[in-house]
CSV table of C-alpha atoms in Angstrom, one decimal:
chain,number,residue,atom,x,y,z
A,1,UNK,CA,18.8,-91.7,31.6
A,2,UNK,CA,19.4,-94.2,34.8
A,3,UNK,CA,21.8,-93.7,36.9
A,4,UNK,CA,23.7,-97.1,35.5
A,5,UNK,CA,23.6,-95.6,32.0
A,6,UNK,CA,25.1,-92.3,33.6
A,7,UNK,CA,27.7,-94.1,35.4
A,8,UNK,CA,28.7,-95.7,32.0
A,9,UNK,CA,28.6,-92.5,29.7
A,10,UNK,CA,31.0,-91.1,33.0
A,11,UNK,CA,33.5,-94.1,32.5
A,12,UNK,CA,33.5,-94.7,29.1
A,13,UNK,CA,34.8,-90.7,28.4
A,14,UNK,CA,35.8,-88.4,31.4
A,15,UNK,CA,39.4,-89.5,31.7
A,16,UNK,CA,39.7,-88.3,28.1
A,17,UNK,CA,37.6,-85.8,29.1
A,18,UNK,CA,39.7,-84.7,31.7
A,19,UNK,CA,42.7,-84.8,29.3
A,20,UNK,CA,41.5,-82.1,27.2
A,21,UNK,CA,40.3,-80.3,30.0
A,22,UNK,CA,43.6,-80.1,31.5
A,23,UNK,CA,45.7,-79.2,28.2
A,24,UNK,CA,42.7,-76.3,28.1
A,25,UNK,CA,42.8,-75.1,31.3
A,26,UNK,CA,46.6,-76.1,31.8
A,27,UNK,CA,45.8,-77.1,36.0
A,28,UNK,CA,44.4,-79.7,37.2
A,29,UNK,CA,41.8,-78.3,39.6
A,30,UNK,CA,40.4,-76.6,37.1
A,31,UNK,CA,40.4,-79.1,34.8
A,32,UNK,CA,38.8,-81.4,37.4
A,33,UNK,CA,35.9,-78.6,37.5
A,34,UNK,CA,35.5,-78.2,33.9
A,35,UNK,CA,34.9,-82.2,33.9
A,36,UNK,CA,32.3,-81.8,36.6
A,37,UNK,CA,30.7,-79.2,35.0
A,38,UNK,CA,30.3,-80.9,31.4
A,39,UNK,CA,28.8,-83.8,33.1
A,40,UNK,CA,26.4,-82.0,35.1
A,41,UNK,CA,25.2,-80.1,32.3
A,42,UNK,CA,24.7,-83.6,30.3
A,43,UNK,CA,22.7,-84.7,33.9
A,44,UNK,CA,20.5,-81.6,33.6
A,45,UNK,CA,20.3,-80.9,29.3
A,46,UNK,CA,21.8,-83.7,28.2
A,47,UNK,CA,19.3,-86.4,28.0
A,48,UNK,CA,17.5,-84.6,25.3
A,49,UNK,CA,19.7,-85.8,22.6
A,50,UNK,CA,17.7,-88.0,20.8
A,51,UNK,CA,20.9,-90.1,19.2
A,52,UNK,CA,22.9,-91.3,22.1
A,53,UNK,CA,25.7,-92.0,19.3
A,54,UNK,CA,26.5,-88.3,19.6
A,55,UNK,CA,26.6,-87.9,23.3
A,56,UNK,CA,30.8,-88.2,22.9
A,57,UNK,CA,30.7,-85.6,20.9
A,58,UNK,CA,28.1,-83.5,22.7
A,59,UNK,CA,30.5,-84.0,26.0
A,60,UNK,CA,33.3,-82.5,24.4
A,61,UNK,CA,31.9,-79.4,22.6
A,62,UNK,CA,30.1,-78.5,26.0
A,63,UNK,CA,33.5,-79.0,27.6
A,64,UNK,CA,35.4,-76.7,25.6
A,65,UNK,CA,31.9,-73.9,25.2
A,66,UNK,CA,32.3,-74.2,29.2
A,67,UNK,CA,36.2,-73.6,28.8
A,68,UNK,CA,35.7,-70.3,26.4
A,69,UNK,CA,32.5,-69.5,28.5
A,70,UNK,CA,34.4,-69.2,31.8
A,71,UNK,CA,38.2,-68.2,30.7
A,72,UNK,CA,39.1,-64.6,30.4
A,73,UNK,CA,40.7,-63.2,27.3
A,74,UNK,CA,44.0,-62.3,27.9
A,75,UNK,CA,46.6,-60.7,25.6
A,76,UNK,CA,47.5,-64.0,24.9
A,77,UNK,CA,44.4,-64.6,22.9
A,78,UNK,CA,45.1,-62.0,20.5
A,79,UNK,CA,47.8,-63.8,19.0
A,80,UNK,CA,45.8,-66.8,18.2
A,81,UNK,CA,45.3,-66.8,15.0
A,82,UNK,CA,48.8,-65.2,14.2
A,83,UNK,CA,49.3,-65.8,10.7
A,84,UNK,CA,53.1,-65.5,11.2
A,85,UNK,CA,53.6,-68.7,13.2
A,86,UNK,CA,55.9,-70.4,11.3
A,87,UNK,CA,56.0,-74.3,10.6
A,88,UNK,CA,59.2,-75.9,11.3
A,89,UNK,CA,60.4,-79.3,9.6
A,90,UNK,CA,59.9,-82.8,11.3
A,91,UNK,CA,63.1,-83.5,11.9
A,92,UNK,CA,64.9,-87.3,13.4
A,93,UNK,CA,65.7,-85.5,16.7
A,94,UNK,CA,62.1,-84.6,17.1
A,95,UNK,CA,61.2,-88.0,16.8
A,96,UNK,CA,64.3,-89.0,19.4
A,97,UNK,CA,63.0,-86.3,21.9
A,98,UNK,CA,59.5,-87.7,21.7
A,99,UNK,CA,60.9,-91.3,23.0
A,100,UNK,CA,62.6,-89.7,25.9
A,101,UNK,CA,60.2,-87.2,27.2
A,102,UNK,CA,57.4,-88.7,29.9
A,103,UNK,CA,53.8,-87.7,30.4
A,104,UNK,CA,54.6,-84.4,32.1
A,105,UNK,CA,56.5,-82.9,29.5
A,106,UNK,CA,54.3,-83.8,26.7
A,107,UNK,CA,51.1,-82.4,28.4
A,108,UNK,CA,53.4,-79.0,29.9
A,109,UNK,CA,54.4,-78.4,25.8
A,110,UNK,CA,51.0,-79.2,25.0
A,111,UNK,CA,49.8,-76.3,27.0
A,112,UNK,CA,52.3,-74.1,25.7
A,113,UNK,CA,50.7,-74.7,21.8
A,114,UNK,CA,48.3,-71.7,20.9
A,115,UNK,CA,45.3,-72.2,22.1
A,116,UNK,CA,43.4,-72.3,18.8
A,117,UNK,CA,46.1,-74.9,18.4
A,118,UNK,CA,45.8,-76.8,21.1
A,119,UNK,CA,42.3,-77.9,21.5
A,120,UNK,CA,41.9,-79.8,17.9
A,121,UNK,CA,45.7,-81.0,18.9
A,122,UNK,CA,44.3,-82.5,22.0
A,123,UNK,CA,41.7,-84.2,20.4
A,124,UNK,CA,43.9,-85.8,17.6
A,125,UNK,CA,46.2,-87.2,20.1
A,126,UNK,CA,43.6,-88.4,22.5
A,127,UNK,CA,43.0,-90.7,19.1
A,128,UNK,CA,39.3,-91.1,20.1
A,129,UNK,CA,37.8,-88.8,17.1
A,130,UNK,CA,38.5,-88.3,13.7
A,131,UNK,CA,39.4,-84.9,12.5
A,132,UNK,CA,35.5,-84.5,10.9
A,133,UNK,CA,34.7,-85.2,14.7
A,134,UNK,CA,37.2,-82.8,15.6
A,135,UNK,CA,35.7,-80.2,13.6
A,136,UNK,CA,31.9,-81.0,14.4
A,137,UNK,CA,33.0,-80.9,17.9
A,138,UNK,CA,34.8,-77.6,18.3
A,139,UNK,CA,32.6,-76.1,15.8
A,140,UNK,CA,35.0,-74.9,13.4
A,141,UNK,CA,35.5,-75.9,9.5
A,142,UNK,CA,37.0,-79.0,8.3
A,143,UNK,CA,39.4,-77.5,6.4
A,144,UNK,CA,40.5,-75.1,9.3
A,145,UNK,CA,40.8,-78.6,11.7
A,146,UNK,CA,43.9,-79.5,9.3
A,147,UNK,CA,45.6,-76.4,9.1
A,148,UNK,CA,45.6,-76.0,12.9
A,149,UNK,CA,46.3,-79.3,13.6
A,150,UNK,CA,49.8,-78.8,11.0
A,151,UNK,CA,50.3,-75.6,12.9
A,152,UNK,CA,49.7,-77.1,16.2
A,153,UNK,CA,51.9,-79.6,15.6
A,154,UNK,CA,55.0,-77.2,14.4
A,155,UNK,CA,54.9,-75.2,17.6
A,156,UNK,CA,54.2,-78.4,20.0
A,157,UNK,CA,58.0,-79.5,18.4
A,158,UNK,CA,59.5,-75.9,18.7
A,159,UNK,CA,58.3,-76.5,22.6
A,160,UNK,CA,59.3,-79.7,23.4
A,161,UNK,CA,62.6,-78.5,21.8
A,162,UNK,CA,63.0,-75.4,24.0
A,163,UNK,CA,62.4,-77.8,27.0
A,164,UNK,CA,64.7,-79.9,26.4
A,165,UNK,CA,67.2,-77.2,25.3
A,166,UNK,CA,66.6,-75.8,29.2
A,167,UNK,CA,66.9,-78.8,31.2
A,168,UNK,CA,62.8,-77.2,32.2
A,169,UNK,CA,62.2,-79.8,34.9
A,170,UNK,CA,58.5,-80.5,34.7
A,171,UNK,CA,56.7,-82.3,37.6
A,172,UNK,CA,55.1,-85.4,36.6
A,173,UNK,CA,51.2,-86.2,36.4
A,174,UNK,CA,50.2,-88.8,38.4
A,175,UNK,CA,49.9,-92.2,35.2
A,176,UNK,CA,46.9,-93.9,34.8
A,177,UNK,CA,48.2,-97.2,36.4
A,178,UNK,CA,49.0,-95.2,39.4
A,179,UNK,CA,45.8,-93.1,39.6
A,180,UNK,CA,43.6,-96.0,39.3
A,181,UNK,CA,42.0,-95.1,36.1
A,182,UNK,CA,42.2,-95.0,32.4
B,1,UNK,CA,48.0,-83.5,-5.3
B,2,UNK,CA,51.6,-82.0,-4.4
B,3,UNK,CA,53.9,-83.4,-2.0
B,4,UNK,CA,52.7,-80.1,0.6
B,5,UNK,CA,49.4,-80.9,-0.1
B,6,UNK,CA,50.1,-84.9,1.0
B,7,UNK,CA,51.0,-83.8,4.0
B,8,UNK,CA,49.1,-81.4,4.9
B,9,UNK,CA,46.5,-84.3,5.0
B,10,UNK,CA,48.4,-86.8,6.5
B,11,UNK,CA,48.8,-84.3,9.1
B,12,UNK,CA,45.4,-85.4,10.2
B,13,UNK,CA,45.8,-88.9,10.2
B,14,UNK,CA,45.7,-90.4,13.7
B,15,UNK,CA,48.9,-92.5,14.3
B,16,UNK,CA,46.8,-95.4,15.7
B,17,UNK,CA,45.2,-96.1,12.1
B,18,UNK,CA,41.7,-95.3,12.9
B,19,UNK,CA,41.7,-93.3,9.5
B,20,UNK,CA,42.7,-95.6,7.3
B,21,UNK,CA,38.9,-96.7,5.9
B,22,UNK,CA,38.7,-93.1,5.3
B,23,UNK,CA,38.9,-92.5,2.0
B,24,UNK,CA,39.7,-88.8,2.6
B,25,UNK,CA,43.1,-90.1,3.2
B,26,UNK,CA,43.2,-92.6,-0.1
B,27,UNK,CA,45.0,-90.5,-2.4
B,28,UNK,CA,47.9,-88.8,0.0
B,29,UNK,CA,48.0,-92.6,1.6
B,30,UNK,CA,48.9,-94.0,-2.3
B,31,UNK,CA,50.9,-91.0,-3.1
B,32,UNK,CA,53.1,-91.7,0.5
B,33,UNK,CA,53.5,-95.4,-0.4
B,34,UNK,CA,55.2,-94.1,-4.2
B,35,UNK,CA,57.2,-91.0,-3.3
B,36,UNK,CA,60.2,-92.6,-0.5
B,37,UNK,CA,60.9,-88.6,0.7
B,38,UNK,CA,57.1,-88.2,1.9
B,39,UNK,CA,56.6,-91.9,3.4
B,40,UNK,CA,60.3,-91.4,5.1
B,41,UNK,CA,58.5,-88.2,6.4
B,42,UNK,CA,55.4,-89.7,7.3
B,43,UNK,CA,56.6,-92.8,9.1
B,44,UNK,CA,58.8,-90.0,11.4
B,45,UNK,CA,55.4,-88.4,11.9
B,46,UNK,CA,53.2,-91.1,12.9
B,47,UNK,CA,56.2,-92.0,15.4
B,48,UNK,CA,56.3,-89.0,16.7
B,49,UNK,CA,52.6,-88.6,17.0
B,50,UNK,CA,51.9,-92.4,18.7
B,51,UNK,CA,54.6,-91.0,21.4
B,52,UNK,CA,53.0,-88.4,22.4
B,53,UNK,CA,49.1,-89.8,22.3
B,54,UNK,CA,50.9,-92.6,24.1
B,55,UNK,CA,52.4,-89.8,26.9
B,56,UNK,CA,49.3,-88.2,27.3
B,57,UNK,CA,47.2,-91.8,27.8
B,58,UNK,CA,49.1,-92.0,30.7
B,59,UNK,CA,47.7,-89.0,32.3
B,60,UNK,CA,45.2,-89.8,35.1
B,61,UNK,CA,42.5,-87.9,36.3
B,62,UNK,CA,42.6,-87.5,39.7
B,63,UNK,CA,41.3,-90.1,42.3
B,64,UNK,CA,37.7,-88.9,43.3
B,65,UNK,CA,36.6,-86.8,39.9
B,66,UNK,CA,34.3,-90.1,38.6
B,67,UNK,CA,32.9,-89.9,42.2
B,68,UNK,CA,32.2,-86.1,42.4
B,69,UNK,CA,31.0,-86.3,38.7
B,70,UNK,CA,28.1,-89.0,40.0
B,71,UNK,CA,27.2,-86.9,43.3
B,72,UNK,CA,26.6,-83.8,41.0
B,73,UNK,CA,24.1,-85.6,39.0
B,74,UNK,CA,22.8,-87.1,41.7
B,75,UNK,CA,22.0,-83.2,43.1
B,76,UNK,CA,20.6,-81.9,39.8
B,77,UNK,CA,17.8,-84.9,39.2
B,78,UNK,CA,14.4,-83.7,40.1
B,79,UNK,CA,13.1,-84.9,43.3
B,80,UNK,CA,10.0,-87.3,43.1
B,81,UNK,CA,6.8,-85.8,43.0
B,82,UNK,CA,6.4,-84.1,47.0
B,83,UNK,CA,2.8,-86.3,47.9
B,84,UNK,CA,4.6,-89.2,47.9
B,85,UNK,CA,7.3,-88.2,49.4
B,86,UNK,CA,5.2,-86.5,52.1
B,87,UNK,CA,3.6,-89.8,53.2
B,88,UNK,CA,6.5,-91.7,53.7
B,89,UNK,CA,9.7,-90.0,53.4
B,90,UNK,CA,10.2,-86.0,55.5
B,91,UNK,CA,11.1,-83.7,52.8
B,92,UNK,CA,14.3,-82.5,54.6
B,93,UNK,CA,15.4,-86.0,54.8
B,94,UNK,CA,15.2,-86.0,51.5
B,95,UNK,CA,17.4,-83.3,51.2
B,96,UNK,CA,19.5,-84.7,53.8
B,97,UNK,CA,20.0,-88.2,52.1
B,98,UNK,CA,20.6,-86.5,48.6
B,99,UNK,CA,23.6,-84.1,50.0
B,100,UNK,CA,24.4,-87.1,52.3
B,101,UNK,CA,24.8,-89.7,49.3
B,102,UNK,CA,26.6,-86.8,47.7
B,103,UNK,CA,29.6,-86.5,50.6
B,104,UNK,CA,29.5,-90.2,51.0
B,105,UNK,CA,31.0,-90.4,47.2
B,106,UNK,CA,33.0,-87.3,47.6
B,107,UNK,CA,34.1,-87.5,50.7
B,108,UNK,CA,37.2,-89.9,48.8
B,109,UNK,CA,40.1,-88.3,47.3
B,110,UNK,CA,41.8,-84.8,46.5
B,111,UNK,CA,38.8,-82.9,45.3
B,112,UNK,CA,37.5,-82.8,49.2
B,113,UNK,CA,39.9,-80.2,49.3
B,114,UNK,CA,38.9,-78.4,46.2
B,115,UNK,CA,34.7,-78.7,47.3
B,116,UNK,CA,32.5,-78.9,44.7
B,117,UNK,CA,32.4,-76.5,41.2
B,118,UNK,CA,30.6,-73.5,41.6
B,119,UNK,CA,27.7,-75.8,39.1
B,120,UNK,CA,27.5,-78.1,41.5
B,121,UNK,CA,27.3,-75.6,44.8
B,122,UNK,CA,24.6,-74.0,42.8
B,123,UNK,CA,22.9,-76.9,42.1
B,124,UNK,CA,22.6,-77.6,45.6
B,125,UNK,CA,21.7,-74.2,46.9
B,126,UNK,CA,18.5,-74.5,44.1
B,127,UNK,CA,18.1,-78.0,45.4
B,128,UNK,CA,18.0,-76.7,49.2
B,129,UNK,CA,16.2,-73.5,48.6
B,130,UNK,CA,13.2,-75.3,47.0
B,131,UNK,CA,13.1,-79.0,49.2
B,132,UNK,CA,14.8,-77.7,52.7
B,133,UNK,CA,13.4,-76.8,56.0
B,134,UNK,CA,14.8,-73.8,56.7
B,135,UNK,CA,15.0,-71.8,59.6
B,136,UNK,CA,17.4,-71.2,62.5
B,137,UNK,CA,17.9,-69.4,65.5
B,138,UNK,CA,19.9,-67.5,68.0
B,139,UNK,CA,21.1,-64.3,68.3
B,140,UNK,CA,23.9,-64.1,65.9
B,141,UNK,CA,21.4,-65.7,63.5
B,142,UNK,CA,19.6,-62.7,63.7
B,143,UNK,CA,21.9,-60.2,63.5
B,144,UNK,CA,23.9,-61.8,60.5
B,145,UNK,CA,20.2,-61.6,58.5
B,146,UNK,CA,20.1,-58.1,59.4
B,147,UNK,CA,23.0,-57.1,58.2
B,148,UNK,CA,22.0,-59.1,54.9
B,149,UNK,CA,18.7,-57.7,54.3
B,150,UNK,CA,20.0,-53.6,55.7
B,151,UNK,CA,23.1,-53.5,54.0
B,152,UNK,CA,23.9,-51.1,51.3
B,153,UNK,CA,26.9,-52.7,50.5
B,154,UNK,CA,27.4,-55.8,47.6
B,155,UNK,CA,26.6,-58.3,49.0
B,156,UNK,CA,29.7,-60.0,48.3
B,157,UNK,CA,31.3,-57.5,50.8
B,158,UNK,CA,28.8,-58.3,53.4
B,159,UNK,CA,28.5,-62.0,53.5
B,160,UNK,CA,31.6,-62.6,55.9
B,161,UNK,CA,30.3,-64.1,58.8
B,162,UNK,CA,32.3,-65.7,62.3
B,163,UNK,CA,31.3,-69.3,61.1
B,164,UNK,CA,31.6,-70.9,64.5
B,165,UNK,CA,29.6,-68.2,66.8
B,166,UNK,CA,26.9,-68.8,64.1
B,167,UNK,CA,27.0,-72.6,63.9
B,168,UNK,CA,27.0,-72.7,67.4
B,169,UNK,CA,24.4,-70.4,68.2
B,170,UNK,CA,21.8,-72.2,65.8
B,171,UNK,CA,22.5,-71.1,62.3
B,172,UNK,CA,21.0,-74.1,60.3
B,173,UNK,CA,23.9,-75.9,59.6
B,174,UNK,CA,24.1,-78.3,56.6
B,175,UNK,CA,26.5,-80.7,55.2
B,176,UNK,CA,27.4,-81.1,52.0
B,177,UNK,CA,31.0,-82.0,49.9
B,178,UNK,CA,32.2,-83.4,53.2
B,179,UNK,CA,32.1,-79.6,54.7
B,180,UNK,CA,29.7,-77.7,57.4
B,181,UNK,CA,27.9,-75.0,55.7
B,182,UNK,CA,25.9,-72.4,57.2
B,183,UNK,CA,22.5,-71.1,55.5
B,184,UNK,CA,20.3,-68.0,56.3
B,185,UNK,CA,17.4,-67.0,54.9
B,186,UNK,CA,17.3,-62.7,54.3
B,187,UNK,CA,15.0,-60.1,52.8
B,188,UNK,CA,16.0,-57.1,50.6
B,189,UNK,CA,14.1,-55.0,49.0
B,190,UNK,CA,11.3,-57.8,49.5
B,191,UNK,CA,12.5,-60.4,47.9
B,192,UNK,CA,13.2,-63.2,50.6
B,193,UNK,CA,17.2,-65.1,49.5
B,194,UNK,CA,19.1,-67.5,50.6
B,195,UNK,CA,22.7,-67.4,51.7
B,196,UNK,CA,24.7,-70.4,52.3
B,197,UNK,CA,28.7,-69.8,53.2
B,198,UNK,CA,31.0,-73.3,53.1
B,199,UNK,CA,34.5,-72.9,54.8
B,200,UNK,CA,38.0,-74.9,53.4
B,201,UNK,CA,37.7,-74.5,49.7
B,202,UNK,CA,40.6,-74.2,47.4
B,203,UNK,CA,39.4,-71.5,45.0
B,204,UNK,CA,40.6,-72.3,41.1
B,205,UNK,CA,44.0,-71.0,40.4
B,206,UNK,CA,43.1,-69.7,37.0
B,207,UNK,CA,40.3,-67.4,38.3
B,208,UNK,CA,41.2,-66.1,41.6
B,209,UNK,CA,41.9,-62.6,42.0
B,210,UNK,CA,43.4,-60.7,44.6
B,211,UNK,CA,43.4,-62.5,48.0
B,212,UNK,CA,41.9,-65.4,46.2
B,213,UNK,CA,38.4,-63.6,45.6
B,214,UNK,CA,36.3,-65.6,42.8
B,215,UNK,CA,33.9,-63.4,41.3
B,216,UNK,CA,30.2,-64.3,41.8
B,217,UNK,CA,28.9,-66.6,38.7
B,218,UNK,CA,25.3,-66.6,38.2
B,219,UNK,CA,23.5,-69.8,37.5
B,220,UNK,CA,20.1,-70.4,36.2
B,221,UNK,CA,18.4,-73.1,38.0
B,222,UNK,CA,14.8,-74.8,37.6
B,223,UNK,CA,14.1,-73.4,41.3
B,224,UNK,CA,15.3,-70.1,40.2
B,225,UNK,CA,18.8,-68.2,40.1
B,226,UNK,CA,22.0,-69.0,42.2
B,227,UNK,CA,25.3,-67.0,42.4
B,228,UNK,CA,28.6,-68.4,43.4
B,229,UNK,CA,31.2,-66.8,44.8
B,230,UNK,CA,34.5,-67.1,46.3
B,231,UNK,CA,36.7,-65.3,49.3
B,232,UNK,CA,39.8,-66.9,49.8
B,233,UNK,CA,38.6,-70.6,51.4
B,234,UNK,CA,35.4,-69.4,52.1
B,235,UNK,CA,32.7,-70.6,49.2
B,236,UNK,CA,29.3,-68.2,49.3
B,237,UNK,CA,25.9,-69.2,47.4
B,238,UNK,CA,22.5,-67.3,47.2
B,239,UNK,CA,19.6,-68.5,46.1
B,240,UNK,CA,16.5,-66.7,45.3
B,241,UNK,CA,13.1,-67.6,43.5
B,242,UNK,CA,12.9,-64.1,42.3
B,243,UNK,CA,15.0,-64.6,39.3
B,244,UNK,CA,18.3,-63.7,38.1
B,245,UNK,CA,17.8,-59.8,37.7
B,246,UNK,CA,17.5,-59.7,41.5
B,247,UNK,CA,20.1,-62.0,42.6
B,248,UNK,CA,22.5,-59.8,39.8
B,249,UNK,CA,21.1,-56.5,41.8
B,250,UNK,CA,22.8,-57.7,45.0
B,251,UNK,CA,26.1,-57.3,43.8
């Protein structure tokens, strides 16, 4: 691949890249490495896929096999797939907090989501793949895409409404009109 | 289909209408657009989905990660073949333009302070041990690579080094991620590695140990095997030929 086909693979996907990476990873230097690393694994492995259609999707399951490669399991982790987790009712005020809550909040509930949650989640609201991407991507069933995302979405609500409920002042991400990039 | 099952489904649909030719949605879509209670819920959830995809759009990444992205695939491409470069172009200016063009791009932006990923240090420590002229001198020099190759002790224990004396005594100094780092060549056991220490690194958060200690990762690399490793700000590579079996038995 030459370096001007590299470039544009980099532009056309790393701030979404990025995105994920930093719900994942839930701070920013990290996130910022687990970017670098995809991308360097594409520059080294990567040009072996034969249909450059895929190579979106090829970024992101590499970035979140790099994410499970390098994170340590945790206690946390255990309670991923908690049956138990309860799905609360879209309600109006959930739709009201949405409207008042800035780019800060919505990524610090994000990374309060289970993490089995949160990655598919991620995805679905970075709007770039369908959920049969979502599922070819992370590697899991179609059918198990849904039901997390329905989960996820019941305890990103229960979050933002625990945040509000504490006044939680969150600091705020830098926006992409700010940062320079998309 | 039930009115759980409808949404369920819908639960999937992104709120920007990208799924709307999908005809995995056709039936729940029809069934919304008849039953008012599951449209009035759907048309709260698609609001309250394009907020928060809208909220997280806004997120940027930070000023210098397209750069840093570009100069670590600018480290990991294979040199050209070393006749030609021979005849026209010194081998450790090679080297020297590839880490150079590397800190020109990074040397913009936040990430200076993080340095580069433990892939990308690797990557350069591969890159250096098989394409660099290596070889120092003075004193200190010596005695650090003593220590290296006599020591009984992890190597991750014996790496510290006074980076100054060294660099000003004629440790091979290179520069790479806007830093200084120092590079020493040691034997153990016969097997001949290389050790290169960078100074001013942020380690990550989210794996630092006590005092900020990263533990060594091991890379395999098309020159052979790297490990990383982190000490507060100091950033440690070695690089040996030998394989990653030997590099693991340092530690």
């Amino acid at each position: 691949m030459s370096g001007e086909a590299f470039a544009q693979l980099v532009d056309a996907h790393y701030a979404a890249l990025y995105r994920f990476a930093l719900s994942l990873s839930r701070n920013a230097p990290d996130a910022g490495d687990l970017v670098q690393q995809t991308y360097f694994i594409w520059a080294t492995k990567g040009h072996a896929l034969r249909d450059a259609g895929k190579a979106k999707a090829w970024l992101f399951t590499t970035l979140y096999r790099e994410f499970l490669r390098g994170r340590r399991r945790d206690a946390r982790s255990s309670s991923l797939e908690d049956p138990s987790v309860s799905e609360t009712e879209l309600a109006a005020e959930d739709v009201d907090r949405a409207v008042r809550m800035d780019a800060g909040t919505a990524m610090a509930a994000l990374q309060t989501v289970d993490e089995a949650f949160r990655a598919p989640l991620t995805l679905f609201y970075l709007q770039d793949m369908s959920y049969h991407e979502i599922a070819t991507a992370l590697e899991v069933p179609i059918g198990t895409v849904m039901s997390r995302l329905s989960r996820g979405k019941a305890q990103l609500r229960t979050a933002l409404a625990q945040q509000e409920k504490s006044g939680l002042k969150v600091v705020p991400f830098p926006r992409a009109a700010e940062g320079g990039a998309s | 289909m039930t009115q759980s099952e409808a949404r369920f489904i819908l639960s999937a649909f992104r709120p920007n209408g990208a799924d709307a030719v999908d005809p995995s949605f056709a039936e729940a879509l029809a069934q919304a657009s008849s039953d008012p209670e599951l449209r009035a819920w759907f048309e709260h959830s698609r609001a309250h989905d394009a907020r928060i995809a809208s909220r997280l759009a806004e997120i940027a990444p930070p000023p210098g990660l397209r750069e840093a992205i570009l100069a670590g695939a600018r480290v990991s491409r294979p040199p050209p073949p070393s006749s030609r470069i021979s005849r026209f172009w010194p081998v450790w200016l090679t080297v020297a333009a590839a880490a150079g063009l590397a800190i020109a791009v990074w040397l913009r932006g936040p990430l200076l302070a993080r340095g580069p990923s433990p892939m990308v240090f690797a990557a350069f420590a591969d890159y250096d041990m098989t394409h660099g002229h290596h070889g120092g001198s003075g004193a200190a020099t010596g005695e650090w690579a003593a220590r290296l190759a006599s020591s009984q002790t992890p190597l991750s224990e014996a790496a510290g080094a006074d980076f100054d004396r060294l660099q000003q005594s004629g440790c091979r100094t290179l520069h790479f991620a806007g830093r200084d780092l120092l590079e020493v060549c040691f034997v153990r056991e016969g097997v001949q590695y290389h050790l290169y220490v960078m100074r001013g690194v942020q380690p990550a958060r989210g794996s630092a140990g006590a005092e900020g200690a990263r533990p060594p990762g091991f890379f395999a690399e098309p020159g052979g095997a790297v490990a990383v490793w982190s000490v507060g700000s100091v950033r440690y590579a070695v690089a040996s030929r030998a394989g990653l079996a030997s590099v693991r038995s340092l530690f």
